[in-house]
Amino acid sequence: MKEAGWIVALVLAVLGAAALLLRHRLAEAMGYVRADQAGGEEPQRGNGARSDRQWLGERFELDELEVSDVMVHRTNMRSLNADNPPEAIVREILQSPNTRIPLWRGSLDNIVGVLHAKDVLRALDEAGNDFTRVDLMKFAEKPWFVPDTTTLQEQLNAFLRRKAHFAIVVDEYGEVEGLVTLGDIIEEIVGEIADESDIDLAGVKKEADGSVVVDGTVPIRDLNRALDWDLPDEEATTIAGLVIHETQSIPDEKQAFTFHGKRFVVMKRDKNRIARLRIRPVDEAQAVVAVPLSPASR
């Protein structure tokens, strides 16, 4: 079962390459040929495979890109303080769309482990759901650090060789730059791979940290439908209108409020209009209608 994930990813990459080859062959058959073949003779059968491999190499350019080009930057990287109470860490993991989350101690540049969601759930089940009996560091994976100058081809080979999916990217001084996954590289090869966490709604984008960035003009009803939320739409039609109604004001940029079980942070204001918001679910016990958060808690 541990090998199933990387095997599926590798199969997806192979299928993507095959699709590209098929598209290339169909284009040739219909008369759409590459510029360097225009006016030339049809390649001999024995050279066809080599020509296709060269074309694929030009298409992917894995040796010309570095992990820093596709990584999740540290500012968008979801991570957790290893010194937090186990209950808080488990809650964050369960709310995260990611299966692996780095643990740090002291600062983000001191990554001490990587937690896998299924390992956390297994440990919690074995402890009878008693958080005090769960030692998260006991089963946290050792972090794997890779230089930000590593090429995608080198990193892909390393992922497959180690049967791994996840690495922390560091600069020449050892400071954390971000993280890179096998999926990031595969998407660079075959294009973006949609999954169940993707949101098919204009003006709405789900971030790596689990928050959702929303244009102020997005209708509340559409947002509720896309995310299975239940924000009220009786007094306002758009998400910006809801924030204005609840706060009875037009908030400034970086102001934050908590109501209806969500934290709303104003990211951009255009004159008297809220242009963009960041929304994140919070614990119902902490949700207080239209109460601004202090700067320290934002």
Coordinates of C-alpha atoms in Angstrom, one line a residue:
M1 CA 0.0 0.0 0.0
K2 CA 2.9 2.4 0.7
E3 CA 4.1 2.0 -2.9
A4 CA 0.6 2.5 -4.4
G5 CA 0.7 6.3 -4.4
W6 CA 4.0 6.7 -6.3
I7 CA 3.1 3.9 -8.7
V8 CA -0.1 5.7 -9.6
A9 CA 1.8 9.0 -10.0
L10 CA 4.3 7.3 -12.3
V11 CA 1.5 5.7 -14.4
L12 CA -0.1 9.1 -14.8
A13 CA 3.1 10.5 -16.0
V14 CA 3.5 7.7 -18.6
L15 CA -0.1 8.1 -19.7
G16 CA 0.5 11.9 -20.1
A17 CA 3.6 11.3 -22.2
A18 CA 1.7 8.8 -24.4
A19 CA -1.1 11.3 -24.9
L20 CA 1.4 13.9 -26.1
L21 CA 3.0 11.4 -28.5
L22 CA -0.4 10.5 -29.9
R23 CA -1.3 14.1 -30.4
H24 CA 2.0 14.6 -32.2
R25 CA 1.4 11.7 -34.5
L26 CA -2.1 12.8 -35.2
A27 CA -0.9 16.3 -36.1
E28 CA 1.6 14.8 -38.5
A29 CA -1.1 12.6 -40.1
M30 CA -3.3 15.6 -40.7
G31 CA -0.5 17.7 -42.2
Y32 CA 0.4 19.8 -39.1
V33 CA 4.1 19.1 -38.8
R34 CA 6.9 20.7 -36.8
A35 CA 8.7 23.6 -38.3
D36 CA 12.0 21.7 -38.6
Q37 CA 10.2 19.0 -40.6
A38 CA 8.4 21.3 -43.0
G39 CA 9.4 20.7 -46.5
G40 CA 11.6 17.7 -45.5
E41 CA 11.3 14.1 -46.2
E42 CA 9.3 11.8 -44.1
P43 CA 11.6 10.3 -41.4
Q44 CA 12.5 6.7 -41.7
R45 CA 10.7 4.3 -39.5
G46 CA 13.9 3.4 -37.6
N47 CA 14.4 7.0 -36.5
G48 CA 10.8 7.6 -35.4
A49 CA 11.2 6.6 -31.8
R50 CA 14.4 8.7 -31.3
S51 CA 12.7 11.7 -32.9
D52 CA 9.7 11.4 -30.6
R53 CA 12.0 11.1 -27.5
Q54 CA 13.8 14.3 -28.6
W55 CA 10.5 16.1 -29.1
L56 CA 9.3 15.0 -25.6
G57 CA 12.5 16.2 -24.1
E58 CA 12.1 19.6 -25.7
R59 CA 8.5 19.7 -24.5
F60 CA 9.2 18.9 -20.9
E61 CA 12.5 20.8 -20.4
L62 CA 13.0 19.1 -17.1
D63 CA 16.7 19.8 -17.2
E64 CA 16.1 23.5 -17.7
L65 CA 13.7 24.0 -14.8
E66 CA 14.6 23.9 -11.1
V67 CA 12.5 22.9 -8.1
S68 CA 12.3 26.5 -7.1
D69 CA 10.3 27.1 -10.3
V70 CA 7.4 24.7 -9.3
M71 CA 7.7 24.6 -5.5
V72 CA 5.0 25.8 -3.0
H73 CA 6.7 28.9 -1.6
R74 CA 7.2 29.1 2.2
T75 CA 4.6 31.9 2.4
N76 CA 1.9 29.5 1.1
M77 CA 3.3 26.4 2.8
R78 CA 1.1 24.9 5.4
S79 CA 3.2 23.9 8.4
L80 CA 2.7 23.4 12.2
N81 CA 4.6 24.2 15.4
A82 CA 5.7 20.9 16.9
D83 CA 5.4 22.4 20.4
N84 CA 1.7 23.0 20.0
P85 CA -0.7 20.6 21.9
P86 CA -1.3 17.4 20.1
E87 CA -5.0 18.1 19.9
A88 CA -4.4 21.4 18.1
I89 CA -2.0 19.7 15.6
V90 CA -4.4 16.9 14.9
R91 CA -7.3 19.4 14.3
E92 CA -5.1 21.4 11.9
I93 CA -4.2 18.2 10.0
L94 CA -7.8 17.1 9.7
Q95 CA -8.8 20.5 8.3
S96 CA -5.9 20.6 5.8
P97 CA -6.4 19.5 2.2
N98 CA -2.8 18.2 2.2
T99 CA -1.8 14.6 3.3
R100 CA 1.7 15.6 4.5
I101 CA 2.5 18.6 6.7
P102 CA 5.9 19.7 8.0
L103 CA 6.5 20.3 11.7
W104 CA 8.9 23.0 12.8
R105 CA 10.3 24.0 16.2
G106 CA 11.4 27.5 17.1
S107 CA 11.1 28.8 13.5
L108 CA 10.1 27.7 10.1
D109 CA 13.7 27.2 9.1
N110 CA 14.0 24.4 11.7
I111 CA 11.8 21.6 10.2
V112 CA 12.0 18.7 12.6
G113 CA 9.6 16.2 10.9
V114 CA 6.8 15.6 8.4
L115 CA 3.4 14.2 9.5
H116 CA 1.3 12.1 7.2
A117 CA -2.5 12.4 7.9
K118 CA -3.1 8.6 7.8
D119 CA -0.3 8.0 10.4
V120 CA -2.0 10.6 12.7
L121 CA -5.4 9.0 12.3
R122 CA -3.9 5.5 13.0
A123 CA -2.1 6.7 16.1
L124 CA -5.2 8.5 17.4
D125 CA -7.3 5.4 16.8
E126 CA -4.8 3.2 18.7
A127 CA -4.9 5.7 21.6
G128 CA -8.6 5.5 21.8
N129 CA -9.0 9.1 20.6
D130 CA -7.0 10.3 23.7
F131 CA -4.8 13.1 22.5
T132 CA -2.7 13.1 25.6
R133 CA -1.5 9.6 24.6
V134 CA -0.4 10.5 21.1
D135 CA 3.3 11.3 20.6
L136 CA 3.3 12.9 17.2
M137 CA 7.1 13.2 16.9
K138 CA 7.3 9.4 17.4
F139 CA 6.0 8.6 14.0
A140 CA 6.8 11.8 12.1
E141 CA 8.9 11.2 9.0
K142 CA 12.5 12.5 8.8
P143 CA 12.4 15.6 6.6
W144 CA 14.2 15.4 3.3
F145 CA 16.0 18.6 2.3
V146 CA 16.9 19.4 -1.3
P147 CA 18.7 22.5 -2.8
D148 CA 16.6 25.0 -4.6
T149 CA 18.9 24.6 -7.6
T150 CA 18.1 20.9 -8.2
T151 CA 16.7 20.4 -11.7
L152 CA 13.2 18.9 -12.1
Q153 CA 14.8 15.9 -13.9
E154 CA 17.2 15.3 -11.0
Q155 CA 14.4 15.6 -8.4
L156 CA 12.0 13.4 -10.4
N157 CA 14.7 10.7 -10.5
A158 CA 15.3 11.1 -6.8
F159 CA 11.6 10.9 -6.0
L160 CA 11.3 7.6 -7.9
R161 CA 14.6 6.2 -6.6
R162 CA 13.6 6.9 -2.9
K163 CA 9.9 6.1 -3.5
A164 CA 9.1 9.4 -1.9
H165 CA 6.6 12.2 -2.7
F166 CA 7.6 15.2 -0.6
A167 CA 10.8 17.3 0.0
I168 CA 11.6 20.5 1.7
V169 CA 13.4 23.0 -0.5
V170 CA 16.3 25.1 1.0
D171 CA 18.6 27.8 -0.3
E172 CA 22.4 27.8 -0.1
Y173 CA 22.2 28.9 3.6
G174 CA 19.9 26.1 4.6
E175 CA 16.9 28.4 5.0
V176 CA 13.6 26.9 4.0
E177 CA 12.3 28.2 0.6
G178 CA 9.3 26.0 0.3
L179 CA 8.3 22.4 -0.5
V180 CA 8.1 20.4 -3.7
T181 CA 6.1 17.2 -4.3
L182 CA 6.1 14.5 -7.0
G183 CA 2.7 15.8 -8.1
D184 CA 4.2 19.3 -8.7
I185 CA 6.7 17.8 -11.2
I186 CA 4.1 15.5 -12.9
E187 CA 1.8 18.5 -13.4
E188 CA 4.7 20.4 -15.0
I189 CA 4.9 17.4 -17.5
V190 CA 1.3 16.6 -18.3
G191 CA -0.5 19.8 -17.2
E192 CA -2.6 20.5 -14.1
I193 CA -4.2 17.5 -12.7
A194 CA -7.7 18.2 -11.3
D195 CA -8.8 16.5 -8.0
E196 CA -11.7 16.6 -5.7
S197 CA -10.3 19.6 -3.8
D198 CA -10.3 21.9 -6.9
I199 CA -13.0 24.6 -7.0
D200 CA -14.7 25.1 -10.4
L201 CA -16.0 28.6 -9.7
A202 CA -14.7 31.9 -11.2
G203 CA -13.2 34.2 -8.7
V204 CA -12.5 31.5 -6.1
K205 CA -9.2 29.9 -5.5
K206 CA -8.2 27.4 -2.8
E207 CA -4.8 28.0 -1.3
A208 CA -2.2 25.4 -0.1
D209 CA -2.8 26.5 3.5
G210 CA -6.5 25.5 3.3
S211 CA -7.8 29.0 3.0
V212 CA -10.0 30.3 0.1
V213 CA -9.3 33.5 -1.8
V214 CA -12.6 35.0 -3.1
D215 CA -13.4 38.0 -5.2
G216 CA -15.8 40.3 -3.5
T217 CA -18.3 40.0 -6.3
V218 CA -18.7 36.2 -6.0
P219 CA -22.4 35.4 -5.1
I220 CA -22.8 33.8 -1.7
R221 CA -25.2 31.2 -3.1
D222 CA -22.6 30.0 -5.6
L223 CA -19.8 29.9 -3.0
N224 CA -22.1 27.9 -0.6
R225 CA -22.8 25.4 -3.4
A226 CA -19.1 25.1 -4.5
L227 CA -17.7 24.6 -0.9
D228 CA -20.8 23.1 0.8
W229 CA -20.9 26.1 3.1
D230 CA -24.1 27.7 4.6
L231 CA -23.3 31.4 4.7
P232 CA -26.6 33.4 4.9
D233 CA -27.7 35.2 1.8
E234 CA -30.9 36.8 3.0
E235 CA -29.3 40.3 3.7
A236 CA -26.6 40.3 1.0
T237 CA -26.1 38.8 -2.4
T238 CA -22.3 38.8 -2.7
I239 CA -19.6 37.8 -0.3
A240 CA -18.4 41.4 0.0
G241 CA -21.9 42.5 0.8
L242 CA -22.1 39.9 3.5
V243 CA -18.9 41.3 5.2
I244 CA -20.2 44.9 4.9
H245 CA -23.6 43.9 6.3
E246 CA -22.1 42.0 9.3
T247 CA -19.5 44.7 10.1
Q248 CA -21.8 47.6 9.3
S249 CA -18.8 49.3 7.7
I250 CA -16.4 49.1 4.7
P251 CA -13.4 47.5 6.3
D252 CA -9.8 48.5 5.5
E253 CA -7.3 46.1 4.0
K254 CA -5.8 43.6 6.4
Q255 CA -8.8 43.9 8.8
A256 CA -10.1 40.6 9.9
F257 CA -13.4 39.4 11.3
T258 CA -14.9 36.2 12.5
F259 CA -18.6 35.3 12.0
H260 CA -20.7 32.4 10.8
G261 CA -17.9 30.0 11.6
K262 CA -15.5 31.6 9.2
R263 CA -12.5 34.0 9.4
F264 CA -12.7 36.8 6.8
V265 CA -9.5 38.8 6.0
V266 CA -9.8 41.8 3.6
M267 CA -7.0 41.4 1.1
K268 CA -7.8 44.2 -1.3
R269 CA -10.1 47.2 -1.2
D270 CA -10.8 49.3 -4.2
K271 CA -12.2 52.7 -3.1
N272 CA -15.5 51.8 -1.3
R273 CA -15.5 48.3 -2.6
I274 CA -14.1 45.1 -1.1
A275 CA -12.3 43.5 -4.0
R276 CA -10.8 40.4 -2.5
L277 CA -11.1 38.4 0.7
R278 CA -9.4 35.4 2.3
I279 CA -11.8 33.0 4.1
R280 CA -10.8 30.2 6.4
P281 CA -13.1 28.0 8.5
V282 CA -12.6 28.3 12.3
D283 CA -13.9 26.3 15.2
E284 CA -17.5 26.9 16.0
A285 CA -16.6 27.6 19.6
Q286 CA -14.4 30.4 18.5
A287 CA -16.8 32.0 16.0
V288 CA -18.2 35.3 17.2
V289 CA -20.4 37.4 14.9
A290 CA -18.6 40.4 13.5
V291 CA -15.8 40.6 16.1
P292 CA -12.5 42.0 14.6
L293 CA -9.5 39.9 15.4
S294 CA -6.5 41.6 17.0
P295 CA -3.4 42.1 14.9
A296 CA -1.5 39.4 16.8
S297 CA -4.1 36.8 16.0
R298 CA -4.4 37.5 12.2

